[in-house]
Short mmCIF file of N, CA and C in Angstrom, two decimals:
data_model
loop_
_atom_site.label_atom_id
_atom_site.label_comp_id
_atom_site.label_asym_id
_atom_site.label_seq_id
_atom_site.Cartn_x
_atom_site.Cartn_y
_atom_site.Cartn_z
N MET A 892 -10.53 13.55 -28.79
CA MET A 892 -9.40 12.66 -28.98
C MET A 892 -9.44 11.69 -27.94
N THR A 893 -8.84 10.90 -27.66
CA THR A 893 -8.87 8.66 -27.60
C THR A 893 -7.67 9.68 -26.18
N THR A 894 -7.50 9.34 -25.13
CA THR A 894 -6.63 9.39 -24.15
C THR A 894 -6.00 8.09 -23.63
N ARG A 895 -4.57 8.22 -24.37
CA ARG A 895 -3.86 6.49 -24.69
C ARG A 895 -3.04 6.84 -22.87
N THR A 896 -3.36 5.94 -22.43
CA THR A 896 -2.53 5.65 -20.77
C THR A 896 -1.02 4.67 -20.50
N LEU A 897 -0.16 6.17 -20.26
CA LEU A 897 0.68 4.78 -20.12
C LEU A 897 1.63 5.03 -18.37
N TYR A 898 2.03 3.49 -17.83
CA TYR A 898 2.36 3.48 -17.09
C TYR A 898 3.88 3.39 -17.30
N LEU A 899 4.60 4.07 -16.39
CA LEU A 899 5.87 4.80 -16.67
C LEU A 899 6.64 4.12 -15.20
N LEU A 900 7.02 2.86 -14.74
CA LEU A 900 7.45 1.77 -13.75
C LEU A 900 8.72 1.85 -14.05
N CYS A 901 9.86 2.61 -12.68
CA CYS A 901 11.41 2.98 -11.99
C CYS A 901 11.35 2.58 -10.82
N SER A 902 12.67 2.19 -11.76
CA SER A 902 13.56 1.46 -10.48
C SER A 902 14.27 2.60 -9.58
N ALA A 903 14.68 1.88 -8.91
CA ALA A 903 15.78 3.19 -7.91
C ALA A 903 17.91 3.29 -8.65
N ALA A 904 17.52 4.33 -10.16
CA ALA A 904 18.89 4.36 -10.68
C ALA A 904 19.03 5.57 -10.92
N PRO A 905 20.45 6.45 -11.09
CA PRO A 905 20.66 7.72 -11.60
C PRO A 905 19.65 8.66 -12.39
N PRO A 906 18.84 7.63 -13.28
CA PRO A 906 18.17 7.84 -13.85
C PRO A 906 16.69 8.69 -13.50
N VAL A 907 15.73 7.90 -12.48
CA VAL A 907 14.77 8.14 -12.09
C VAL A 907 15.16 10.01 -11.37
N PHE A 908 16.25 9.92 -11.64
CA PHE A 908 16.22 12.07 -10.76
C PHE A 908 15.69 12.76 -12.05
N GLU A 909 15.54 12.01 -13.32
CA GLU A 909 15.02 12.94 -14.53
C GLU A 909 13.47 12.79 -14.44
N ILE A 910 12.93 11.93 -13.59
CA ILE A 910 11.79 11.47 -14.47
C ILE A 910 10.67 12.37 -13.94
N ALA A 911 10.29 14.03 -14.23
CA ALA A 911 9.59 14.54 -13.83
C ALA A 911 9.46 14.98 -15.39
N GLY A 912 10.62 15.13 -15.98
CA GLY A 912 10.93 15.93 -17.39
C GLY A 912 10.36 15.03 -18.06
N VAL A 913 10.86 13.22 -17.86
CA VAL A 913 10.63 13.02 -19.09
C VAL A 913 8.60 12.87 -18.66
N VAL A 914 8.26 12.52 -17.59
CA VAL A 914 6.67 12.93 -17.73
C VAL A 914 5.97 13.78 -18.90
N GLU A 915 6.73 14.97 -18.73
CA GLU A 915 6.84 15.80 -18.97
C GLU A 915 6.57 16.68 -20.72
N GLU A 916 7.32 14.77 -21.02
CA GLU A 916 7.86 14.66 -22.40
C GLU A 916 6.35 13.98 -23.00
N ALA A 917 6.44 13.01 -22.42
CA ALA A 917 5.22 11.94 -22.11
C ALA A 917 3.90 12.49 -22.49
N GLN A 918 3.96 13.20 -21.91
CA GLN A 918 2.14 14.36 -22.16
C GLN A 918 2.40 15.11 -22.97
N ARG A 919 3.76 15.96 -23.52
CA ARG A 919 3.49 16.02 -24.74
C ARG A 919 3.02 15.43 -25.93
N ARG A 920 3.67 14.10 -25.50
CA ARG A 920 3.38 13.18 -27.37
C ARG A 920 2.25 12.41 -27.21
N GLY A 921 1.09 13.35 -25.87
CA GLY A 921 -0.06 12.68 -25.86
C GLY A 921 -0.67 11.36 -24.95
N TRP A 922 0.49 11.74 -24.05
CA TRP A 922 0.13 10.28 -23.38
C TRP A 922 -0.37 10.58 -22.45
N ASP A 923 -1.20 10.62 -20.98
CA ASP A 923 -1.66 10.21 -19.84
C ASP A 923 -1.04 9.36 -18.42
N VAL A 924 0.57 9.80 -17.65
CA VAL A 924 0.96 8.95 -17.46
C VAL A 924 1.09 8.16 -15.62
N CYS A 925 1.27 7.34 -15.77
CA CYS A 925 0.52 6.92 -14.24
C CYS A 925 1.80 6.65 -13.56
N LEU A 926 3.12 6.78 -13.18
CA LEU A 926 3.71 6.61 -12.52
C LEU A 926 4.41 5.73 -11.22
N GLY A 927 4.54 5.04 -11.00
CA GLY A 927 5.11 3.69 -10.50
C GLY A 927 6.56 3.59 -10.32
N LEU A 928 7.20 4.01 -8.99
CA LEU A 928 8.29 3.23 -8.29
C LEU A 928 9.26 2.57 -7.32
N THR A 929 10.04 1.77 -7.84
CA THR A 929 10.26 0.50 -6.68
C THR A 929 10.09 1.38 -5.18
N PRO A 930 10.51 0.79 -3.94
CA PRO A 930 9.93 1.13 -3.14
C PRO A 930 11.44 2.35 -2.59
N THR A 931 12.87 1.79 -3.28
CA THR A 931 13.79 2.61 -3.02
C THR A 931 13.69 3.81 -4.30
N ALA A 932 13.05 3.51 -4.85
CA ALA A 932 13.34 4.73 -6.22
C ALA A 932 11.87 5.26 -5.36
N ALA A 933 10.59 5.28 -4.81
CA ALA A 933 10.20 5.96 -4.00
C ALA A 933 10.88 6.55 -2.39
N ASP A 934 11.41 6.38 -1.97
CA ASP A 934 12.18 6.94 -1.66
C ASP A 934 13.04 7.85 -1.47
N TRP A 935 14.28 7.47 -2.35
CA TRP A 935 14.64 8.72 -3.21
C TRP A 935 14.55 9.94 -3.95
N LEU A 936 12.79 9.45 -3.72
CA LEU A 936 12.23 11.21 -4.23
C LEU A 936 11.34 11.22 -4.09
N LYS A 937 11.51 11.46 -2.58
CA LYS A 937 9.79 11.19 -1.40
C LYS A 937 10.06 12.67 -1.35
N ASP A 938 10.61 13.64 -0.86
CA ASP A 938 10.12 15.16 -1.53
C ASP A 938 9.92 15.74 -2.85
N SER A 939 9.52 14.96 -3.66
CA SER A 939 9.00 15.07 -5.20
C SER A 939 8.14 14.66 -5.86
N LEU A 940 7.98 13.76 -4.60
CA LEU A 940 6.06 13.17 -4.90
C LEU A 940 4.90 13.45 -4.94
N PRO A 941 4.36 14.77 -4.10
CA PRO A 941 3.79 15.22 -4.55
C PRO A 941 3.40 15.52 -5.86
N GLY A 942 4.81 16.61 -5.66
CA GLY A 942 4.60 17.65 -6.73
C GLY A 942 4.07 16.32 -8.45
N LEU A 943 4.82 15.17 -8.35
CA LEU A 943 5.00 14.40 -9.97
C LEU A 943 3.49 13.99 -9.79
N ALA A 944 2.30 13.57 -8.26
CA ALA A 944 1.22 13.10 -8.34
C ALA A 944 0.13 14.39 -8.79
N VAL A 945 1.02 16.12 -8.66
CA VAL A 945 -0.36 16.75 -9.67
C VAL A 945 0.42 16.84 -10.68
N ARG A 946 1.68 16.49 -11.19
CA ARG A 946 1.83 16.40 -12.66
C ARG A 946 1.11 15.57 -13.22
N THR A 947 1.06 14.23 -12.65
CA THR A 947 0.40 13.10 -13.78
C THR A 947 -0.51 13.34 -13.22
N GLY A 948 -1.04 13.76 -12.49
CA GLY A 948 -3.19 13.82 -12.03
C GLY A 948 -3.32 12.65 -11.45
N HIS A 949 -2.65 11.81 -11.21
CA HIS A 949 -2.70 10.41 -10.38
C HIS A 949 -1.92 10.15 -9.19
N PRO A 950 -2.36 9.80 -8.32
CA PRO A 950 -1.35 9.06 -6.83
C PRO A 950 0.19 8.92 -7.72
N VAL A 951 0.76 8.12 -7.55
CA VAL A 951 2.61 7.88 -7.37
C VAL A 951 2.44 6.58 -6.84
N ARG A 952 2.53 5.66 -7.10
CA ARG A 952 2.47 4.46 -6.65
C ARG A 952 3.51 3.62 -6.76
N SER A 953 3.61 3.21 -5.65
CA SER A 953 5.37 1.91 -4.80
C SER A 953 4.24 0.97 -4.05
N SER A 954 2.97 0.63 -4.15
CA SER A 954 3.64 -0.08 -2.89
C SER A 954 1.65 -1.39 -3.67
N TYR A 955 1.34 -1.84 -3.69
CA TYR A 955 0.18 -3.08 -3.86
C TYR A 955 -1.12 -2.72 -3.01
N LYS A 956 -2.12 -1.98 -3.92
CA LYS A 956 -3.51 -1.98 -3.47
C LYS A 956 -3.92 -2.56 -2.94
N ARG A 957 -5.14 -2.86 -1.57
CA ARG A 957 -5.63 -4.11 -0.71
C ARG A 957 -6.28 -4.76 -1.27
N PRO A 958 -6.75 -5.52 -0.86
CA PRO A 958 -7.20 -6.12 -2.02
C PRO A 958 -9.31 -5.94 -1.40
N GLY A 959 -9.86 -5.67 -2.85
CA GLY A 959 -11.54 -4.23 -2.35
C GLY A 959 -11.78 -3.21 -2.44
N ASP A 960 -9.63 -2.46 -2.51
CA ASP A 960 -10.00 -1.11 -3.03
C ASP A 960 -9.89 -0.98 -4.46
N LEU A 961 -10.62 -0.13 -4.42
CA LEU A 961 -10.37 1.26 -6.17
C LEU A 961 -8.93 1.02 -6.70
N ASP A 962 -8.94 0.29 -7.48
CA ASP A 962 -8.06 1.09 -8.73
C ASP A 962 -8.18 2.43 -8.90
N VAL A 963 -6.56 3.23 -8.34
CA VAL A 963 -6.63 4.62 -8.76
C VAL A 963 -5.87 5.56 -10.01
N TRP A 964 -5.58 4.37 -11.36
CA TRP A 964 -5.71 4.36 -12.62
C TRP A 964 -6.29 3.64 -13.65
N PRO A 965 -5.87 4.61 -14.19
CA PRO A 965 -6.74 4.02 -15.52
C PRO A 965 -6.10 2.28 -16.68
N LYS A 966 -6.85 1.99 -16.51
CA LYS A 966 -6.32 1.08 -17.46
C LYS A 966 -4.85 1.11 -18.90
N ALA A 967 -4.33 0.83 -18.80
CA ALA A 967 -2.87 0.77 -18.96
C ALA A 967 -2.91 0.35 -21.05
N ASP A 968 -2.83 1.51 -22.24
CA ASP A 968 -1.82 1.27 -23.27
C ASP A 968 -0.99 -0.02 -23.86
N VAL A 969 -0.37 0.91 -22.45
CA VAL A 969 1.45 0.92 -22.52
C VAL A 969 2.07 0.64 -20.98
N ILE A 970 3.33 0.06 -21.52
CA ILE A 970 3.79 -0.11 -20.09
C ILE A 970 5.12 -0.31 -20.78
N LEU A 971 6.14 0.89 -20.13
CA LEU A 971 7.33 1.51 -19.89
C LEU A 971 8.10 0.96 -18.32
N VAL A 972 9.27 0.04 -18.29
CA VAL A 972 9.22 -0.03 -17.45
C VAL A 972 11.38 0.47 -17.58
N ALA A 973 11.60 1.95 -17.46
CA ALA A 973 13.04 2.66 -17.06
C ALA A 973 13.30 3.78 -16.56
N PRO A 974 14.24 3.77 -15.51
CA PRO A 974 15.30 2.08 -15.92
C PRO A 974 14.82 1.45 -14.98
N ALA A 975 15.36 0.13 -15.73
CA ALA A 975 14.99 -0.81 -15.42
C ALA A 975 16.63 -1.31 -14.04
N THR A 976 16.39 -1.81 -13.10
CA THR A 976 17.93 -1.52 -12.49
C THR A 976 18.46 -3.63 -12.82
N PHE A 977 19.36 -4.01 -12.45
CA PHE A 977 19.95 -5.41 -12.66
C PHE A 977 18.47 -6.18 -11.45
N ASN A 978 18.50 -5.80 -10.29
CA ASN A 978 17.45 -7.14 -9.85
C ASN A 978 15.96 -6.24 -9.90
N THR A 979 15.41 -5.59 -10.55
CA THR A 979 14.13 -5.50 -11.53
C THR A 979 14.23 -6.14 -12.25
N VAL A 980 15.35 -6.84 -13.59
CA VAL A 980 15.03 -7.23 -14.35
C VAL A 980 14.83 -8.97 -14.10
N ASN A 981 16.22 -8.65 -13.44
CA ASN A 981 15.79 -10.94 -13.76
C ASN A 981 14.13 -10.68 -11.93
N ALA A 982 14.01 -10.10 -11.94
CA ALA A 982 12.86 -9.81 -10.64
C ALA A 982 11.53 -10.56 -11.80
N TRP A 983 11.68 -9.23 -12.28
CA TRP A 983 10.36 -10.34 -13.83
C TRP A 983 10.75 -11.39 -14.24
N ALA A 984 11.62 -11.06 -14.69
CA ALA A 984 11.73 -12.27 -16.18
C ALA A 984 11.31 -13.49 -14.64
N LEU A 985 12.36 -14.10 -13.66
CA LEU A 985 12.14 -14.86 -12.65
C LEU A 985 10.36 -15.22 -11.89
N GLY A 986 9.21 -13.49 -12.56
CA GLY A 986 7.91 -13.73 -11.88
C GLY A 986 7.87 -13.68 -10.65
N LEU A 987 9.21 -12.65 -9.84
CA LEU A 987 9.00 -12.73 -8.22
C LEU A 987 8.03 -11.50 -8.03
N THR A 988 7.40 -10.81 -7.52
CA THR A 988 6.44 -10.33 -7.48
C THR A 988 6.13 -9.39 -5.99
N ASP A 989 7.23 -9.81 -5.28
CA ASP A 989 7.24 -9.33 -4.25
C ASP A 989 7.00 -7.20 -4.12
N ARG A 990 7.47 -7.29 -5.04
CA ARG A 990 7.48 -5.88 -5.44
C ARG A 990 5.93 -4.89 -5.80
N PHE A 991 5.36 -3.74 -6.36
CA PHE A 991 4.01 -3.32 -6.77
C PHE A 991 5.04 -3.89 -8.45
N VAL A 992 6.07 -2.90 -8.61
CA VAL A 992 6.10 -2.82 -9.73
C VAL A 992 7.25 -4.10 -10.49
N VAL A 993 7.28 -4.79 -10.56
CA VAL A 993 7.26 -6.13 -10.15
C VAL A 993 6.11 -7.17 -11.49
N GLY A 994 5.64 -6.48 -10.38
CA GLY A 994 4.10 -7.03 -10.16
C GLY A 994 2.89 -7.21 -11.50
N VAL A 995 3.19 -5.77 -11.32
CA VAL A 995 2.37 -5.11 -12.26
C VAL A 995 2.92 -5.44 -13.49
N VAL A 996 4.19 -5.89 -14.41
CA VAL A 996 4.43 -5.93 -15.28
C VAL A 996 4.77 -7.50 -15.82
N ALA A 997 4.76 -8.54 -14.60
CA ALA A 997 4.11 -9.71 -14.58
C ALA A 997 2.79 -9.57 -14.57
N GLU A 998 2.37 -9.50 -14.01
CA GLU A 998 0.79 -9.60 -14.81
C GLU A 998 0.27 -8.69 -16.09
N GLY A 999 0.76 -8.27 -16.21
CA GLY A 999 1.15 -7.23 -18.01
C GLY A 999 1.09 -7.95 -18.92
N ILE A 1000 1.86 -9.14 -18.35
CA ILE A 1000 2.03 -9.58 -19.86
C ILE A 1000 1.04 -10.82 -19.99
N GLY A 1001 0.74 -11.52 -18.92
CA GLY A 1001 -0.46 -12.06 -19.09
C GLY A 1001 -1.47 -11.38 -19.82
N LYS A 1002 -1.36 -9.74 -19.75
CA LYS A 1002 -3.12 -9.28 -20.17
C LYS A 1002 -2.48 -9.15 -21.71
N GLU A 1003 -1.57 -9.06 -22.74
CA GLU A 1003 -0.69 -8.43 -22.90
C GLU A 1003 -0.77 -7.12 -23.78
N ILE A 1004 -0.63 -6.23 -22.36
CA ILE A 1004 -0.07 -5.37 -22.39
C ILE A 1004 0.97 -4.82 -23.23
N PRO A 1005 0.92 -3.98 -24.09
CA PRO A 1005 3.19 -3.73 -24.90
C PRO A 1005 3.68 -3.39 -23.82
N MET A 1006 4.38 -4.08 -23.62
CA MET A 1006 5.45 -3.58 -22.67
C MET A 1006 7.51 -3.56 -23.32
N ALA A 1007 7.52 -2.06 -22.62
CA ALA A 1007 9.47 -2.23 -23.40
C ALA A 1007 9.91 -1.93 -21.74
N VAL A 1008 11.04 -2.17 -21.96
CA VAL A 1008 11.87 -1.88 -20.40
C VAL A 1008 13.12 -1.97 -21.12
N MET A 1009 13.74 -0.67 -20.49
CA MET A 1009 15.26 0.10 -21.08
C MET A 1009 16.11 -0.13 -19.81
N PRO A 1010 17.41 -1.49 -19.28
CA PRO A 1010 17.54 -0.91 -18.18
C PRO A 1010 18.71 -0.64 -17.88
N CYS A 1011 19.45 -0.37 -16.81
CA CYS A 1011 20.21 0.66 -16.63
C CYS A 1011 21.76 0.21 -15.25
N VAL A 1012 21.72 -0.52 -16.79
CA VAL A 1012 23.19 -1.34 -15.34
C VAL A 1012 24.45 -1.37 -16.15
N ASN A 1013 25.37 -0.74 -15.19
CA ASN A 1013 26.63 -0.23 -15.77
C ASN A 1013 26.99 -2.44 -15.86
N SER A 1014 28.54 -1.42 -16.43
CA SER A 1014 29.56 -2.62 -17.37
C SER A 1014 29.47 -4.66 -16.15
N ALA A 1015 29.74 -3.63 -15.15
CA ALA A 1015 30.09 -4.60 -14.09
C ALA A 1015 28.88 -5.94 -14.32
N TYR A 1016 27.22 -4.83 -13.69
CA TYR A 1016 26.12 -6.03 -13.89
C TYR A 1016 26.31 -6.80 -14.71
N ALA A 1017 26.59 -6.01 -15.71
CA ALA A 1017 25.68 -6.53 -17.87
C ALA A 1017 27.03 -8.10 -17.88
N ARG A 1018 28.54 -8.12 -17.33
CA ARG A 1018 29.25 -9.75 -17.60
C ARG A 1018 28.24 -10.26 -16.78
N HIS A 1019 27.11 -10.23 -15.61
CA HIS A 1019 26.55 -11.60 -15.37
C HIS A 1019 25.81 -12.11 -15.72
N ARG A 1020 25.68 -13.49 -15.93
CA ARG A 1020 25.03 -14.65 -16.80
C ARG A 1020 23.12 -14.21 -16.76
N ALA A 1021 23.27 -14.01 -15.50
CA ALA A 1021 21.73 -13.80 -15.41
C ALA A 1021 21.13 -12.63 -16.24
N LEU A 1022 21.95 -11.42 -16.20
CA LEU A 1022 20.50 -10.73 -17.07
C LEU A 1022 21.09 -10.59 -18.27
N ASP A 1023 21.80 -11.52 -18.38
CA ASP A 1023 21.37 -11.64 -20.51
C ASP A 1023 20.01 -12.60 -20.20
N ARG A 1024 20.41 -14.17 -19.71
CA ARG A 1024 19.05 -14.31 -19.45
C ARG A 1024 17.84 -14.08 -19.35
N SER A 1025 17.23 -13.48 -18.02
CA SER A 1025 17.01 -12.55 -17.58
C SER A 1025 15.68 -11.65 -18.96
N LEU A 1026 17.11 -11.08 -20.02
CA LEU A 1026 16.77 -10.54 -20.92
C LEU A 1026 16.21 -10.73 -21.59
N GLU A 1027 16.60 -12.39 -22.54
CA GLU A 1027 15.86 -13.31 -23.78
C GLU A 1027 14.73 -13.57 -23.07
N GLU A 1028 14.50 -13.95 -21.72
CA GLU A 1028 13.34 -14.37 -20.85
C GLU A 1028 12.21 -13.48 -21.13
N LEU A 1029 12.20 -12.09 -21.54
CA LEU A 1029 11.21 -11.90 -21.31
C LEU A 1029 11.41 -11.12 -22.57
N ARG A 1030 12.89 -10.99 -23.24
CA ARG A 1030 11.68 -10.85 -24.66
C ARG A 1030 11.16 -11.91 -25.39
N GLU A 1031 10.90 -13.03 -25.43
CA GLU A 1031 9.99 -14.20 -25.68
C GLU A 1031 9.20 -14.19 -25.03
N MET A 1032 8.64 -13.18 -24.39
CA MET A 1032 7.30 -13.11 -23.53
C MET A 1032 6.66 -12.26 -24.03
N GLY A 1033 7.40 -11.68 -25.25
CA GLY A 1033 7.12 -10.17 -26.03
C GLY A 1033 7.37 -8.73 -25.86
N VAL A 1034 8.27 -8.37 -24.45
CA VAL A 1034 7.82 -7.57 -24.06
C VAL A 1034 9.68 -6.97 -25.14
N ALA A 1035 9.42 -5.85 -25.73
CA ALA A 1035 10.47 -5.11 -26.71
C ALA A 1035 11.52 -4.24 -25.78
N VAL A 1036 13.07 -5.18 -25.22
CA VAL A 1036 13.83 -4.81 -24.38
C VAL A 1036 14.93 -3.77 -25.53
N LEU A 1037 14.89 -2.72 -24.88
CA LEU A 1037 16.09 -1.65 -25.59
C LEU A 1037 17.16 -1.65 -24.36
N TYR A 1038 18.50 -2.74 -25.29
CA TYR A 1038 19.52 -3.12 -24.71
C TYR A 1038 19.86 -2.81 -25.74
N GLY A 1039 21.67 -2.52 -25.71
CA GLY A 1039 22.62 -2.55 -26.76
C GLY A 1039 22.69 -1.80 -27.60
N PRO A 1040 23.21 -1.78 -28.44
CA PRO A 1040 22.98 -0.98 -29.94
C PRO A 1040 21.77 -0.24 -29.81
N GLY A 1041 21.59 0.96 -30.49
CA GLY A 1041 20.34 1.70 -30.07
C GLY A 1041 19.61 1.85 -29.34
N GLY A 1042 19.82 1.43 -28.02
CA GLY A 1042 19.11 1.38 -26.42
C GLY A 1042 20.37 1.99 -25.43
N PHE A 1043 20.17 1.16 -24.53
CA PHE A 1043 20.48 1.46 -23.63
C PHE A 1043 22.36 0.47 -23.59
N GLU A 1044 22.94 1.05 -23.66
CA GLU A 1044 24.55 0.11 -23.16
C GLU A 1044 25.37 0.57 -22.39
N PRO A 1045 25.52 -0.49 -21.42
CA PRO A 1045 25.78 -0.09 -20.37
C PRO A 1045 27.46 0.25 -20.35
N ASN A 1046 27.97 1.65 -19.36
CA ASN A 1046 28.39 2.14 -18.88
C ASN A 1046 29.72 1.57 -18.46
N ALA A 1047 31.27 2.35 -17.81
CA ALA A 1047 31.84 1.70 -17.10
C ALA A 1047 31.27 2.81 -14.84
N PRO A 1048 31.14 1.15 -13.79
CA PRO A 1048 31.01 1.49 -12.61
C PRO A 1048 30.98 3.18 -12.55
N GLY A 1049 30.48 4.02 -12.01
CA GLY A 1049 30.58 4.91 -11.88
C GLY A 1049 30.14 6.46 -12.63
N GLU A 1050 30.44 5.49 -13.96
CA GLU A 1050 30.46 6.44 -15.19
C GLU A 1050 29.48 7.17 -15.17
N LYS A 1051 29.58 8.00 -15.65
CA LYS A 1051 28.13 9.26 -15.83
C LYS A 1051 27.76 9.38 -17.04
N ARG A 1052 26.82 8.94 -17.68
CA ARG A 1052 26.59 9.25 -19.57
C ARG A 1052 25.06 9.86 -19.82
N PRO A 1053 24.39 10.15 -19.96
CA PRO A 1053 23.25 10.74 -20.36
C PRO A 1053 22.14 9.14 -20.26
N TYR A 1054 21.41 9.24 -20.29
CA TYR A 1054 20.13 7.82 -20.13
C TYR A 1054 19.63 8.26 -21.67
N PRO A 1055 19.34 7.49 -21.97
CA PRO A 1055 18.97 7.62 -23.42
C PRO A 1055 16.60 8.06 -23.55
N TRP A 1056 16.48 8.59 -22.29
CA TRP A 1056 15.03 8.82 -22.38
C TRP A 1056 14.22 9.16 -24.10
N GLY A 1057 14.97 9.35 -24.74
CA GLY A 1057 14.29 9.27 -26.13
C GLY A 1057 14.04 8.64 -26.91
N VAL A 1058 14.97 7.42 -26.69
CA VAL A 1058 15.18 6.04 -27.66
C VAL A 1058 13.65 5.44 -26.48
N ALA A 1059 13.81 5.24 -25.64
CA ALA A 1059 12.56 4.78 -24.81
C ALA A 1059 11.50 5.30 -25.25
N LEU A 1060 11.11 6.33 -24.86
CA LEU A 1060 9.35 7.47 -25.23
C LEU A 1060 9.39 6.69 -27.20
N ASP A 1061 10.34 6.75 -27.33
CA ASP A 1061 10.12 6.68 -28.71
C ASP A 1061 9.41 5.33 -29.29
N ALA A 1062 9.89 4.27 -28.52
CA ALA A 1062 9.96 2.69 -28.39
C ALA A 1062 7.70 2.94 -27.83
N VAL A 1063 7.80 3.56 -26.82
CA VAL A 1063 6.02 3.83 -25.84
C VAL A 1063 5.43 3.78 -27.25
N ASP A 1064 5.41 4.66 -28.06
CA ASP A 1064 4.77 5.80 -28.84
C ASP A 1064 4.85 4.57 -30.27
N GLU A 1065 5.76 4.25 -30.87
CA GLU A 1065 5.56 2.72 -31.61
C GLU A 1065 4.52 1.80 -31.23
N LEU A 1066 5.11 0.69 -29.62
CA LEU A 1066 4.48 0.23 -29.05
C LEU A 1066 2.02 0.51 -29.36
N GLY A 1067 2.53 1.82 -28.86
CA GLY A 1067 1.19 3.25 -28.82
C GLY A 1067 0.07 3.07 -29.77
N ARG A 1068 0.92 2.87 -30.93
CA ARG A 1068 0.61 2.86 -32.67
C ARG A 1068 -0.52 1.74 -32.95
#
């Protein structure tokens, strides 16, 4: 059996606290999962990082490796960025790669790695014109954007609603075919 590798890259939004279950579901679907986090997401999950590394079989990364160091992850077959915050989406579309997660996906476009992004923004952020422009930029670069009907739909600030992880993993499976 061929192993398929998924880079699951997460920003600091409330659904990141569900990531252990998402990793397990991706593994049930046949993915070897490598977990990358923005620095704030890594801080939020700091007590869970050792267990997540054991669960995935790979170090959880939130920073770049040093030049000359070996890469500790296998090559990605598919990349999923979820939950993707307003900041992550906009930085990616602009190519601002000061954070590991954004650097991986910015380079992934040039490497032609199939990618999907599912934002996690409230309706106040969604009204900012930069979000629509950034999502359109990502679409034009070939990224599957899971936003709006059938994907993530913004909620009111402070409203709690289930994050559609199943939609994101279904998109990963489709991209990995």
